[in-house]
Coordinates of C-alpha atoms in Angstrom, one line a residue:
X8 CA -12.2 79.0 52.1
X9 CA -9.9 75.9 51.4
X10 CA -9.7 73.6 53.9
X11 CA -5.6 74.5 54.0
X12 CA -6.8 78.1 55.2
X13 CA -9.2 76.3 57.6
X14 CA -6.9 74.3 58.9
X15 CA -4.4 76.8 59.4
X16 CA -7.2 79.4 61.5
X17 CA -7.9 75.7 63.5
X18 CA -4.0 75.6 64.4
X19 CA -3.6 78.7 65.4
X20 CA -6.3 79.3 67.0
X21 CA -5.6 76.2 69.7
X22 CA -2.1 77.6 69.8
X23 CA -3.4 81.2 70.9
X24 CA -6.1 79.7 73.4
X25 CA -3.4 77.4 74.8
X26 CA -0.9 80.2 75.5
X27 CA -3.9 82.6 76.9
X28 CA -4.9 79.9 79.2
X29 CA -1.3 79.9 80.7
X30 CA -1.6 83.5 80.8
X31 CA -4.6 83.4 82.8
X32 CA -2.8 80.5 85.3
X33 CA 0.3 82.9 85.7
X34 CA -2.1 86.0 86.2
X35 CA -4.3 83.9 88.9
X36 CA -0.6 82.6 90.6
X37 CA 1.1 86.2 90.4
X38 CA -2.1 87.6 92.1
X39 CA -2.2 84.5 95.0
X40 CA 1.1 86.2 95.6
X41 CA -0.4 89.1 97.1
X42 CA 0.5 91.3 93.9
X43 CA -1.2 94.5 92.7
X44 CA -3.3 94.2 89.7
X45 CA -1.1 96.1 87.2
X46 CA 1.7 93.4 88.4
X47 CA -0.3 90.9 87.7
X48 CA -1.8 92.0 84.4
X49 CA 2.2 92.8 83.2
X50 CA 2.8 89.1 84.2
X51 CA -0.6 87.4 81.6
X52 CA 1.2 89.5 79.2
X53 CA 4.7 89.1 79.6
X54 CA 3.6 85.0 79.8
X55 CA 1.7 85.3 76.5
X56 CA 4.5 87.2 74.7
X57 CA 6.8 85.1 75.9
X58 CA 4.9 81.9 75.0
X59 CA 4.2 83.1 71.6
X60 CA 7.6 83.6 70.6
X61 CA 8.5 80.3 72.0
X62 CA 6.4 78.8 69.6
X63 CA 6.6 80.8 66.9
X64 CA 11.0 80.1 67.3
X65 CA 10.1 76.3 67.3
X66 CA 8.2 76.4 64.6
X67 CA 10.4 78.5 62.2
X68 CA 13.2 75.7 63.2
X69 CA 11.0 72.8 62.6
X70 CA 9.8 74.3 59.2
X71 CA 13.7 75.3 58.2
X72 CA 16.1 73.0 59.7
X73 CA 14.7 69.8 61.1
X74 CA 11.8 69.0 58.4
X75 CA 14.1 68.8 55.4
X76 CA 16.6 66.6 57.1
X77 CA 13.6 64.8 58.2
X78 CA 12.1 64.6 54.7
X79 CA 16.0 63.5 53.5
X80 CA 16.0 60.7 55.9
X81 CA 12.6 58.8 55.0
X82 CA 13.0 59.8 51.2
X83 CA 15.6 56.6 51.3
X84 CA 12.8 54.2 51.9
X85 CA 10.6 52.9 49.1
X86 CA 7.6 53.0 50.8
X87 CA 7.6 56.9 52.0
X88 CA 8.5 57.9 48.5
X89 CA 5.2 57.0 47.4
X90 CA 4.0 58.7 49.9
X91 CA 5.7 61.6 49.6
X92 CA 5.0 62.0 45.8
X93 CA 1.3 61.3 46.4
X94 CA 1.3 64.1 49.1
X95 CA 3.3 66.6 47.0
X96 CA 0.6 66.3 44.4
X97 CA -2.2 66.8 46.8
X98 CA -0.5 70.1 48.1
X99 CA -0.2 71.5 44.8
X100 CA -3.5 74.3 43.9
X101 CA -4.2 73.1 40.7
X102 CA -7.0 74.4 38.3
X103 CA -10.2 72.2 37.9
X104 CA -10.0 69.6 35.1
X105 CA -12.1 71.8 32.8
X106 CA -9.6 74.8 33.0
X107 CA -7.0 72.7 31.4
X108 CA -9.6 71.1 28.7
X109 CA -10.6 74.9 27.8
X110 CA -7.1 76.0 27.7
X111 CA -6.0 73.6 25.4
X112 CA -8.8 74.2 23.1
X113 CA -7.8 77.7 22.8
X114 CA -4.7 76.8 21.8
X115 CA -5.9 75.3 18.6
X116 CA -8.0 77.9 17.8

């Protein structure tokens, strides 16, 4: 696994424990309330649900709408495009340095 995937599983996976834990909190407060079970089991649900798509709607406009303006804004500065270019090329999944050796040697054969 690359550490992209890794941290990716690491992400989610805080993201899905946090929204379970407020499930549990809004289970435990719906059932204070004197609630059935079934009530309260319909609320952790409804609360996670809820919660997920929440984030899952922030994060599609972050990704979409803000981070490009974002990445527009701080493109102007010197400093941030050296960044930016350095990052870009970390991102990238390139072969190892012996693929592009090996295919160039085919080449000539």
């Amino acid at each position: 696994m690359n550490q992209k995937s890794i941290e990716h599983i690491a992400l989610y996976s805080l993201v899905l424990v946090g929204t379970l834990v407020v499930g549990v909190l809004a289970r435990l407060f719906v059932l204070s309330k004197g609630v059935d079970d079934f009530s309260s089991s319909v609320a952790f649900f409804a609360t996670v649900i809820v919660l997920m798509a929440i984030y899952a709607s922030l994060q599609t406009t972050f990704n979409q709408f803000l981070l490009p303006r974002i990445e527009a804004f701080l493109l102007r500065f010197t400093a941030w495009k050296s960044h930016a270019t350095l990052t870009l090329l970390a991102k990238r999944d390139l072969p190892p340095f012996g693929y592009n050796m090996i295919a160039s040697l085919k080449s000539w054969c």
